[in-house]
CSV table of N, CA and C in Angstrom, one decimal:
chain,number,residue,atom,x,y,z
A,150,MET,N,126.1,222.5,229.3
A,150,MET,CA,126.0,222.9,228.0
A,150,MET,C,126.0,224.4,227.8
A,151,VAL,N,126.8,224.9,227.0
A,151,VAL,CA,126.9,226.3,226.8
A,151,VAL,C,125.9,226.7,225.8
A,152,SER,N,125.3,227.9,226.0
A,152,SER,CA,124.4,228.3,225.0
A,152,SER,C,125.1,228.6,223.7
A,153,GLY,N,124.4,228.3,222.6
A,153,GLY,CA,124.9,228.6,221.3
A,153,GLY,C,125.6,227.3,220.7
A,154,GLU,N,125.8,226.3,221.6
A,154,GLU,CA,126.4,225.1,221.1
A,154,GLU,C,125.3,224.2,220.5
A,155,ARG,N,125.6,223.6,219.5
A,155,ARG,CA,124.6,222.7,219.0
A,155,ARG,C,125.0,221.2,219.3
A,156,PHE,N,124.0,220.5,219.6
A,156,PHE,CA,124.2,219.1,219.8
A,156,PHE,C,123.9,218.3,218.6
A,157,VAL,N,124.8,217.6,218.0
A,157,VAL,CA,124.6,216.9,216.8
A,157,VAL,C,124.6,215.4,217.2
A,158,CYS,N,123.5,214.8,216.8
A,158,CYS,CA,123.4,213.4,217.0
A,158,CYS,C,123.8,212.6,215.8
A,159,PHE,N,124.7,211.7,216.0
A,159,PHE,CA,125.1,210.8,215.0
A,159,PHE,C,124.4,209.5,215.1
A,160,CYS,N,123.1,209.5,215.4
A,160,CYS,CA,122.4,208.3,215.6
A,160,CYS,C,122.1,207.7,214.2
A,161,ARG,N,122.2,206.4,214.2
A,161,ARG,CA,121.9,205.6,213.0
A,161,ARG,C,120.4,205.4,212.8
A,162,ARG,N,119.9,205.9,211.7
A,162,ARG,CA,118.5,205.7,211.5
A,162,ARG,C,118.3,204.5,210.6
A,163,ASP,N,117.5,203.5,211.1
A,163,ASP,CA,117.3,202.3,210.2
A,163,ASP,C,116.1,202.6,209.3
A,164,ARG,N,116.3,202.2,208.1
A,164,ARG,CA,115.3,202.3,207.1
A,164,ARG,C,115.1,201.0,206.5
A,165,GLY,N,113.8,200.6,206.2
A,165,GLY,CA,113.5,199.3,205.6
A,165,GLY,C,113.2,198.2,206.6
A,166,PHE,N,113.3,197.0,206.2
A,166,PHE,CA,113.0,195.9,207.0
A,166,PHE,C,114.2,195.0,207.2
A,167,THR,N,114.3,194.3,208.4
A,167,THR,CA,115.4,193.4,208.6
A,167,THR,C,115.0,192.1,207.9
A,168,LEU,N,116.0,191.2,207.8
A,168,LEU,CA,115.8,189.9,207.2
A,168,LEU,C,114.8,189.1,208.0
A,169,VAL,N,114.9,189.2,209.3
A,169,VAL,CA,114.0,188.4,210.2
A,169,VAL,C,112.6,188.9,210.0
A,170,GLU,N,112.3,190.2,209.8
A,170,GLU,CA,111.0,190.6,209.6
A,170,GLU,C,110.4,190.1,208.3
A,171,VAL,N,111.2,190.2,207.2
A,171,VAL,CA,110.8,189.7,205.9
A,171,VAL,C,110.5,188.2,205.9
A,172,LEU,N,111.4,187.4,206.6
A,172,LEU,CA,111.1,186.0,206.6
A,172,LEU,C,109.9,185.7,207.5
A,173,THR,N,109.6,186.4,208.5
A,173,THR,CA,108.4,186.2,209.3
A,173,THR,C,107.2,186.5,208.5
A,174,VAL,N,107.2,187.5,207.7
A,174,VAL,CA,106.0,187.9,206.9
A,174,VAL,C,105.8,186.8,205.8
A,175,LEU,N,106.9,186.3,205.2
A,175,LEU,CA,106.8,185.2,204.2
A,175,LEU,C,106.2,183.9,204.8
A,176,VAL,N,106.7,183.6,206.0
A,176,VAL,CA,106.2,182.4,206.6
A,176,VAL,C,104.7,182.5,206.9
A,177,ILE,N,104.3,183.6,207.5
A,177,ILE,CA,102.8,183.9,207.8
A,177,ILE,C,102.0,183.8,206.5
A,178,MET,N,102.5,184.5,205.4
A,178,MET,CA,101.8,184.4,204.1
A,178,MET,C,101.7,183.0,203.6
A,179,GLY,N,102.7,182.2,203.7
A,179,GLY,CA,102.7,180.8,203.3
A,179,GLY,C,101.7,180.0,204.0
A,180,ILE,N,101.6,180.2,205.3
A,180,ILE,CA,100.6,179.5,206.1
A,180,ILE,C,99.2,179.9,205.7
A,181,LEU,N,98.9,181.2,205.5
A,181,LEU,CA,97.6,181.6,205.1
A,181,LEU,C,97.2,181.1,203.7
A,182,THR,N,98.2,181.1,202.8
A,182,THR,CA,98.0,180.6,201.5
A,182,THR,C,97.6,179.1,201.5
A,183,THR,N,98.3,178.3,202.4
A,183,THR,CA,98.1,176.9,202.5
A,183,THR,C,96.6,176.7,203.0
A,184,ILE,N,96.2,177.5,203.9
A,184,ILE,CA,94.8,177.4,204.4
A,184,ILE,C,93.8,177.8,203.4
A,185,ALA,N,94.1,178.8,202.6
A,185,ALA,CA,93.1,179.4,201.7
A,185,ALA,C,93.0,178.6,200.4
A,186,ILE,N,94.0,177.9,199.9
A,186,ILE,CA,93.9,177.2,198.6
A,186,ILE,C,92.8,176.2,198.5
A,187,PRO,N,92.6,175.3,199.5
A,187,PRO,CA,91.5,174.3,199.4
A,187,PRO,C,90.2,175.0,199.4
A,188,ALA,N,90.0,176.1,200.1
A,188,ALA,CA,88.7,176.8,200.1
A,188,ALA,C,88.5,177.4,198.7
A,189,PHE,N,89.5,177.9,198.1
A,189,PHE,CA,89.4,178.5,196.8
A,189,PHE,C,89.1,177.5,195.8
A,190,ARG,N,89.7,176.3,195.9
A,190,ARG,CA,89.5,175.2,194.9
A,190,ARG,C,88.0,174.8,195.0
A,191,GLY,N,87.4,174.7,196.2
A,191,GLY,CA,86.0,174.4,196.3
A,191,GLY,C,85.1,175.4,195.7
A,192,MET,N,85.5,176.7,195.9
A,192,MET,CA,84.8,177.8,195.3
A,192,MET,C,84.8,177.8,193.8
A,193,ALA,N,86.0,177.4,193.2
A,193,ALA,CA,86.1,177.4,191.8
A,193,ALA,C,85.3,176.2,191.2
A,194,GLN,N,85.3,175.1,191.9
A,194,GLN,CA,84.5,173.9,191.5
A,194,GLN,C,83.0,174.3,191.5
A,195,GLY,N,82.6,175.0,192.6
A,195,GLY,CA,81.2,175.4,192.7
A,195,GLY,C,80.8,176.3,191.6
A,196,SER,N,81.7,177.2,191.2
A,196,SER,CA,81.4,178.2,190.1
A,196,SER,C,81.3,177.5,188.8
A,197,GLN,N,82.2,176.5,188.5
A,197,GLN,CA,82.1,175.8,187.3
A,197,GLN,C,80.8,175.0,187.1
A,198,VAL,N,80.4,174.4,188.2
A,198,VAL,CA,79.1,173.6,188.2
A,198,VAL,C,78.0,174.6,188.0
A,199,THR,N,77.9,175.7,188.7
A,199,THR,CA,76.9,176.7,188.6
A,199,THR,C,76.8,177.2,187.1
A,200,SER,N,77.9,177.5,186.6
A,200,SER,CA,77.9,178.0,185.2
A,200,SER,C,77.4,177.0,184.2
A,201,ALA,N,77.8,175.7,184.3
A,201,ALA,CA,77.4,174.7,183.4
A,201,ALA,C,75.9,174.4,183.6
A,202,VAL,N,75.4,174.4,184.8
A,202,VAL,CA,74.0,174.2,185.1
A,202,VAL,C,73.2,175.4,184.5
A,203,ASN,N,73.6,176.6,184.7
A,203,ASN,CA,72.9,177.8,184.1
A,203,ASN,C,72.8,177.7,182.6
A,204,ASP,N,73.9,177.3,182.0
A,204,ASP,CA,73.9,177.2,180.5
A,204,ASP,C,72.9,176.1,180.0
A,205,LEU,N,72.9,175.0,180.7
A,205,LEU,CA,71.9,173.9,180.3
A,205,LEU,C,70.5,174.3,180.6
A,206,VAL,N,70.2,174.9,181.7
A,206,VAL,CA,68.9,175.3,182.1
A,206,VAL,C,68.4,176.4,181.1
A,207,SER,N,69.3,177.3,180.7
A,207,SER,CA,68.8,178.3,179.8
A,207,SER,C,68.6,177.7,178.4
A,208,SER,N,69.3,176.7,178.0
A,208,SER,CA,69.0,176.1,176.7
A,208,SER,C,67.7,175.3,176.7
A,209,PHE,N,67.4,174.7,177.9
A,209,PHE,CA,66.1,174.0,178.0
A,209,PHE,C,64.9,175.0,177.9
A,210,ASN,N,65.1,176.1,178.6
A,210,ASN,CA,64.1,177.2,178.6
A,210,ASN,C,63.9,177.8,177.2
A,211,TYR,N,65.1,178.0,176.6
A,211,TYR,CA,65.0,178.5,175.2
A,211,TYR,C,64.3,177.5,174.3
A,212,ALA,N,64.6,176.3,174.4
A,212,ALA,CA,64.0,175.2,173.5
A,212,ALA,C,62.5,175.2,173.7
A,213,ARG,N,62.1,175.2,175.0
A,213,ARG,CA,60.7,175.2,175.3
A,213,ARG,C,60.0,176.4,174.7
A,214,ASN,N,60.6,177.6,174.9
A,214,ASN,CA,60.0,178.8,174.3
A,214,ASN,C,59.9,178.8,172.8
A,215,GLU,N,60.9,178.3,172.2
A,215,GLU,CA,60.9,178.2,170.7
A,215,GLU,C,59.9,177.2,170.2
A,216,ALA,N,59.7,176.1,170.9
A,216,ALA,CA,58.7,175.1,170.5
A,216,ALA,C,57.3,175.7,170.6
A,217,ILE,N,57.0,176.5,171.7
A,217,ILE,CA,55.7,177.1,171.8
A,217,ILE,C,55.5,178.2,170.8
A,218,THR,N,56.6,179.0,170.6
A,218,THR,CA,56.5,180.2,169.6
A,218,THR,C,56.3,179.7,168.2
A,219,ARG,N,57.1,178.7,167.8
A,219,ARG,CA,57.1,178.2,166.4
A,219,ARG,C,56.0,177.2,166.2
A,220,GLY,N,55.5,176.6,167.2
A,220,GLY,CA,54.5,175.6,167.1
A,220,GLY,C,55.1,174.3,166.5
A,221,ALA,N,56.3,174.0,166.9
A,221,ALA,CA,57.0,172.9,166.3
A,221,ALA,C,57.7,172.1,167.4
A,222,LEU,N,58.2,170.9,167.0
A,222,LEU,CA,59.0,170.1,167.9
A,222,LEU,C,60.4,170.6,167.9
A,223,VAL,N,60.9,170.9,169.1
A,223,VAL,CA,62.3,171.4,169.3
A,223,VAL,C,63.0,170.4,170.2
A,224,THR,N,64.2,170.1,169.8
A,224,THR,CA,65.0,169.1,170.5
A,224,THR,C,66.3,169.7,171.1
A,225,VAL,N,66.7,169.3,172.2
A,225,VAL,CA,68.0,169.6,172.8
A,225,VAL,C,68.7,168.2,172.9
A,226,CYS,N,69.9,168.1,172.3
A,226,CYS,CA,70.6,166.8,172.4
A,226,CYS,C,72.1,167.0,172.6
A,227,LYS,N,72.8,166.0,173.2
A,227,LYS,CA,74.2,166.1,173.3
A,227,LYS,C,74.9,166.1,172.0
A,228,SER,N,76.0,166.8,171.9
A,228,SER,CA,76.7,166.9,170.6
A,228,SER,C,78.2,167.2,170.8
A,229,ASN,N,79.0,166.4,170.1
A,229,ASN,CA,80.4,166.7,170.2
A,229,ASN,C,80.9,167.6,169.1
A,230,ASP,N,80.2,167.6,168.0
A,230,ASP,CA,80.7,168.4,166.9
A,230,ASP,C,79.9,169.6,166.5
A,231,ALA,N,78.9,169.9,167.3
A,231,ALA,CA,78.0,171.1,167.1
A,231,ALA,C,77.2,171.0,165.8
A,232,GLN,N,77.2,169.9,165.2
A,232,GLN,CA,76.4,169.7,163.9
A,232,GLN,C,75.3,168.7,164.0
A,233,SER,N,75.5,167.7,164.9
A,233,SER,CA,74.5,166.6,164.9
A,233,SER,C,74.5,166.0,166.4
A,234,CYS,N,73.5,165.3,166.6
A,234,CYS,CA,73.3,164.6,167.9
A,234,CYS,C,74.3,163.5,168.0
A,235,ASP,N,74.8,163.3,169.2
A,235,ASP,CA,75.8,162.2,169.5
A,235,ASP,C,75.4,161.4,170.7
A,236,THR,N,74.7,160.3,170.5
A,236,THR,CA,74.2,159.5,171.7
A,236,THR,C,75.4,158.7,172.3
A,237,SER,N,76.5,158.7,171.7
A,237,SER,CA,77.6,158.0,172.3
A,237,SER,C,78.5,158.9,173.2
A,238,ALA,N,78.2,160.2,173.2
A,238,ALA,CA,78.9,161.1,174.0
A,238,ALA,C,78.7,160.7,175.5
A,239,THR,N,79.8,160.9,176.2
A,239,THR,CA,79.8,160.4,177.6
A,239,THR,C,78.8,161.2,178.5
A,240,GLY,N,78.6,162.5,178.2
A,240,GLY,CA,77.7,163.3,179.1
A,240,GLY,C,77.4,164.6,178.4
A,241,TRP,N,76.5,165.3,179.1
A,241,TRP,CA,76.1,166.6,178.6
A,241,TRP,C,77.3,167.6,178.6
A,242,GLN,N,78.3,167.4,179.4
A,242,GLN,CA,79.4,168.3,179.6
A,242,GLN,C,80.2,168.6,178.3
A,243,GLN,N,80.1,167.7,177.4
A,243,GLN,CA,80.9,167.9,176.1
A,243,GLN,C,80.2,168.9,175.1
A,244,GLY,N,79.0,169.3,175.4
A,244,GLY,CA,78.3,170.2,174.5
A,244,GLY,C,76.9,169.7,174.1
A,245,TRP,N,76.1,170.6,173.6
A,245,TRP,CA,74.8,170.2,173.1
A,245,TRP,C,74.3,171.2,172.1
A,246,ILE,N,73.3,170.8,171.4
A,246,ILE,CA,72.7,171.7,170.4
A,246,ILE,C,71.2,171.8,170.6
A,247,VAL,N,70.6,172.9,170.2
A,247,VAL,CA,69.1,173.0,170.2
A,247,VAL,C,68.7,173.2,168.7
A,248,TYR,N,67.8,172.3,168.3
A,248,TYR,CA,67.4,172.3,166.9
A,248,TYR,C,65.9,172.0,166.7
A,249,LEU,N,65.4,172.3,165.5
A,249,LEU,CA,64.1,171.9,165.2
A,249,LEU,C,64.1,171.2,163.8
A,250,LEU,N,63.2,170.4,163.6
A,250,LEU,CA,63.0,169.7,162.2
A,250,LEU,C,62.0,170.5,161.5
A,251,ASP,N,62.3,170.9,160.3
A,251,ASP,CA,61.3,171.7,159.5
A,251,ASP,C,60.4,170.7,158.7
A,252,ASP,N,59.6,171.2,157.8
A,252,ASP,CA,58.6,170.4,157.1
A,252,ASP,C,59.2,169.2,156.3
A,253,VAL,N,60.4,169.3,155.9
A,253,VAL,CA,61.0,168.3,155.1
A,253,VAL,C,62.1,167.5,155.9
A,254,ASP,N,61.9,167.5,157.2
A,254,ASP,CA,62.8,166.8,158.1
A,254,ASP,C,64.3,167.3,158.1
A,255,ASP,N,64.5,168.5,157.7
A,255,ASP,CA,65.9,169.0,157.7
A,255,ASP,C,66.1,169.6,159.1
A,256,MET,N,67.3,169.4,159.6
A,256,MET,CA,67.6,169.9,160.9
A,256,MET,C,68.0,171.3,160.8
A,257,GLN,N,67.3,172.2,161.6
A,257,GLN,CA,67.7,173.6,161.6
A,257,GLN,C,68.2,173.9,163.0
A,258,ILE,N,69.5,174.1,163.1
A,258,ILE,CA,70.2,174.3,164.4
A,258,ILE,C,69.9,175.7,164.8
A,259,LEU,N,69.3,175.8,166.0
A,259,LEU,CA,69.0,177.1,166.6
A,259,LEU,C,70.1,177.7,167.5
A,260,ARG,N,70.7,176.9,168.3
A,260,ARG,CA,71.8,177.3,169.1
A,260,ARG,C,72.8,176.1,169.4
A,261,VAL,N,74.0,176.5,169.6
A,261,VAL,CA,75.1,175.5,169.9
A,261,VAL,C,75.7,175.9,171.2
A,262,TYR,N,75.9,175.0,172.1
A,262,TYR,CA,76.6,175.2,173.4
A,262,TYR,C,77.8,174.4,173.4
A,263,GLY,N,78.9,175.0,173.8
A,263,GLY,CA,80.2,174.3,173.8
A,263,GLY,C,80.4,173.4,174.9
A,264,GLY,N,79.6,173.4,175.9
A,264,GLY,CA,79.7,172.5,177.0
A,264,GLY,C,80.3,173.2,178.3
A,265,ALA,N,80.6,172.3,179.2
A,265,ALA,CA,81.1,172.8,180.5
A,265,ALA,C,82.6,173.1,180.5
A,266,GLU,N,83.0,174.0,181.3
A,266,GLU,CA,84.4,174.3,181.5
A,266,GLU,C,84.9,173.6,182.7
A,267,GLY,N,86.1,173.1,182.7
A,267,GLY,CA,86.7,172.5,183.9
A,267,GLY,C,86.2,171.0,184.0
A,268,PRO,N,86.5,170.4,185.1
A,268,PRO,CA,86.2,169.0,185.3
A,268,PRO,C,84.8,168.8,185.8
A,269,VAL,N,83.8,169.3,185.0
A,269,VAL,CA,82.4,169.1,185.4
A,269,VAL,C,81.9,167.9,184.6
A,270,VAL,N,81.2,167.0,185.3
A,270,VAL,CA,80.5,165.8,184.7
A,270,VAL,C,79.0,166.1,184.8
A,271,MET,N,78.3,165.9,183.7
A,271,MET,CA,76.9,166.1,183.6
A,271,MET,C,76.2,164.9,183.0
A,272,GLU,N,75.5,164.1,183.8
A,272,GLU,CA,74.9,162.9,183.3
A,272,GLU,C,73.4,162.9,183.6
A,273,GLY,N,72.6,162.4,182.6
A,273,GLY,CA,71.2,162.4,182.7
A,273,GLY,C,70.7,161.0,183.0
A,274,ASN,N,69.5,160.9,183.6
A,274,ASN,CA,68.9,159.6,183.9
A,274,ASN,C,68.3,159.1,182.6
A,275,PHE,N,67.6,158.0,182.6
A,275,PHE,CA,67.0,157.3,181.5
A,275,PHE,C,66.2,158.3,180.5
A,276,HIS,N,65.4,159.1,181.1
A,276,HIS,CA,64.5,160.0,180.3
A,276,HIS,C,65.3,161.1,179.5
A,277,VAL,N,66.4,161.5,180.1
A,277,VAL,CA,67.1,162.6,179.4
A,277,VAL,C,68.6,162.3,179.3
A,278,ARG,N,68.9,161.0,179.0
A,278,ARG,CA,70.3,160.6,178.9
A,278,ARG,C,70.9,161.2,177.7
A,279,ASN,N,70.2,161.3,176.6
A,279,ASN,CA,70.8,161.8,175.3
A,279,ASN,C,70.2,163.0,174.8
A,280,ARG,N,68.9,163.2,175.0
A,280,ARG,CA,68.1,164.3,174.4
A,280,ARG,C,66.8,164.5,175.1
A,281,LEU,N,66.2,165.7,174.9
A,281,LEU,CA,64.9,165.9,175.3
A,281,LEU,C,64.2,166.7,174.3
A,282,ARG,N,62.9,166.5,174.1
A,282,ARG,CA,62.1,167.2,173.1
A,282,ARG,C,60.9,167.9,173.7
A,283,TYR,N,60.7,169.1,173.1
A,283,TYR,CA,59.5,169.9,173.5
A,283,TYR,C,58.5,169.9,172.4
A,284,GLU,N,57.3,169.6,172.7
A,284,GLU,CA,56.2,169.8,171.7
A,284,GLU,C,55.8,171.2,171.6
A,285,ALA,N,54.9,171.5,170.6
A,285,ALA,CA,54.4,172.9,170.5
A,285,ALA,C,53.7,173.4,171.7
A,286,SER,N,53.2,172.4,172.5
A,286,SER,CA,52.5,172.8,173.8
A,286,SER,C,53.5,173.2,174.9
A,287,GLY,N,54.7,172.9,174.7
A,287,GLY,CA,55.7,173.1,175.7
A,287,GLY,C,56.0,171.9,176.6
A,288,PHE,N,55.2,170.9,176.4
A,288,PHE,CA,55.3,169.6,177.2
A,288,PHE,C,56.4,168.7,176.5
A,289,MET,N,56.9,167.8,177.3
A,289,MET,CA,57.8,166.8,176.8
A,289,MET,C,57.1,165.5,176.6
A,290,PRO,N,57.0,165.0,175.4
A,290,PRO,CA,56.2,163.8,175.1
A,290,PRO,C,56.8,162.6,175.7
A,291,GLY,N,55.9,161.8,176.4
A,291,GLY,CA,56.3,160.5,176.9
A,291,GLY,C,57.4,160.5,178.0
A,292,VAL,N,57.5,161.5,178.7
A,292,VAL,CA,58.5,161.6,179.7
A,292,VAL,C,57.9,162.0,181.0
A,293,SER,N,58.3,161.2,182.1
A,293,SER,CA,57.9,161.7,183.4
A,293,SER,C,58.9,162.7,183.8
A,294,ASN,N,59.5,162.6,184.9
A,294,ASN,CA,60.5,163.6,185.3
A,294,ASN,C,61.9,163.1,184.9
A,295,GLY,N,62.7,164.0,184.4
A,295,GLY,CA,64.1,163.7,184.0
A,295,GLY,C,65.0,164.5,184.9
A,296,THR,N,66.2,163.9,185.2
A,296,THR,CA,67.1,164.5,186.0
A,296,THR,C,68.5,164.4,185.4
A,297,ILE,N,69.2,165.6,185.3
A,297,ILE,CA,70.6,165.6,184.9
A,297,ILE,C,71.4,166.1,186.1
A,298,THR,N,72.4,165.3,186.5
A,298,THR,CA,73.2,165.6,187.6
A,298,THR,C,74.5,166.2,187.2
A,299,ALA,N,74.8,167.4,187.6
A,299,ALA,CA,76.1,168.1,187.3
A,299,ALA,C,77.0,168.1,188.6
A,300,ARG,N,78.2,167.6,188.5
A,300,ARG,CA,79.1,167.6,189.6
A,300,ARG,C,80.5,167.8,189.3
A,301,SER,N,81.2,168.4,190.3
A,301,SER,CA,82.7,168.6,190.2
A,301,SER,C,83.2,168.5,191.6
A,302,GLY,N,84.1,167.6,191.9
A,302,GLY,CA,84.5,167.5,193.2
A,302,GLY,C,83.4,167.1,194.2
A,303,ASP,N,83.2,167.8,195.2
A,303,ASP,CA,82.1,167.6,196.2
A,303,ASP,C,80.9,168.4,195.9
A,304,ARG,N,80.9,169.2,194.8
A,304,ARG,CA,79.8,170.1,194.5
A,304,ARG,C,78.9,169.3,193.5
A,305,GLN,N,77.6,169.3,193.8
A,305,GLN,CA,76.6,168.6,192.9
A,305,GLN,C,75.3,169.4,192.9
A,306,VAL,N,74.8,169.5,191.7
A,306,VAL,CA,73.5,170.2,191.4
A,306,VAL,C,72.7,169.3,190.5
A,307,ASN,N,71.4,169.1,190.8
A,307,ASN,CA,70.5,168.3,190.0
A,307,ASN,C,69.6,169.3,189.2
A,308,ILE,N,69.5,169.0,187.9
A,308,ILE,CA,68.5,169.7,187.0
A,308,ILE,C,67.4,168.8,186.8
A,309,ILE,N,66.2,169.2,187.3
A,309,ILE,CA,65.0,168.4,187.2
A,309,ILE,C,64.1,169.0,186.2
A,310,ILE,N,63.7,168.1,185.2
A,310,ILE,CA,62.8,168.6,184.2
A,310,ILE,C,61.5,167.8,184.3
A,311,SER,N,60.4,168.5,184.5
A,311,SER,CA,59.1,167.8,184.6
A,311,SER,C,58.5,167.5,183.3
A,312,ASN,N,57.5,166.7,183.2
A,312,ASN,CA,56.9,166.3,181.9
A,312,ASN,C,56.1,167.5,181.3
A,313,THR,N,55.9,168.5,182.1
A,313,THR,CA,55.3,169.8,181.6
A,313,THR,C,56.3,170.7,181.0
A,314,GLY,N,57.6,170.3,181.1
A,314,GLY,CA,58.6,171.1,180.4
A,314,GLY,C,59.3,172.1,181.4
A,315,ARG,N,58.8,172.2,182.6
A,315,ARG,CA,59.4,173.2,183.5
A,315,ARG,C,60.7,172.6,184.0
A,316,VAL,N,61.7,173.5,184.3
A,316,VAL,CA,63.0,173.1,184.7
A,316,VAL,C,63.2,173.8,186.1
A,317,ARG,N,63.8,173.0,187.0
A,317,ARG,CA,64.2,173.6,188.3
A,317,ARG,C,65.5,172.9,188.7
A,318,THR,N,66.3,173.6,189.6
A,318,THR,CA,67.5,173.0,190.0
A,318,THR,C,67.5,172.7,191.5
A,319,GLN,N,68.3,171.8,191.9
A,319,GLN,CA,68.3,171.4,193.4
A,319,GLN,C,69.8,171.2,193.7
A,320,LYS,N,70.3,171.9,194.7
A,320,LYS,CA,71.7,171.7,195.2
A,320,LYS,C,71.7,170.6,196.1
A,321,MET,N,72.7,169.8,196.0
A,321,MET,CA,72.8,168.6,196.9
A,321,MET,C,73.9,168.9,197.9
């Protein structure tokens, strides 16, 4: 090589990805997605159940607090139309209302809940199948323990209401 001469390389520089590399990445992403979707579905079902349970528990706590505060009978019942109780409703998942009866037996609706989102089923046992009532003392008259079971897929949570009016949840 003589000094002063320049060596010029006509090397081809590849930029970007080859078709094989792109297809490999797509196959790997497809496999990972196939593995992740069932786990995500379970997580979504768990979230829907938790949200529905939290709404129902908060409405029971609200009703108990209002009964004590107002010194009146406060009721939580299933409702399809947000105006009246509906004992023919299939479950609590369709919605419920919190109300009290005033001195002339007029229903005063305190809160309306639209119900659960997604495929959540919420069914109560005999004591809380359609409604529950709180007396001015915060107790539930004539009820031992009531249980409402909320489930979606393989996720299940029990809402347990004692005759003292206290509410707790139990994951199954």
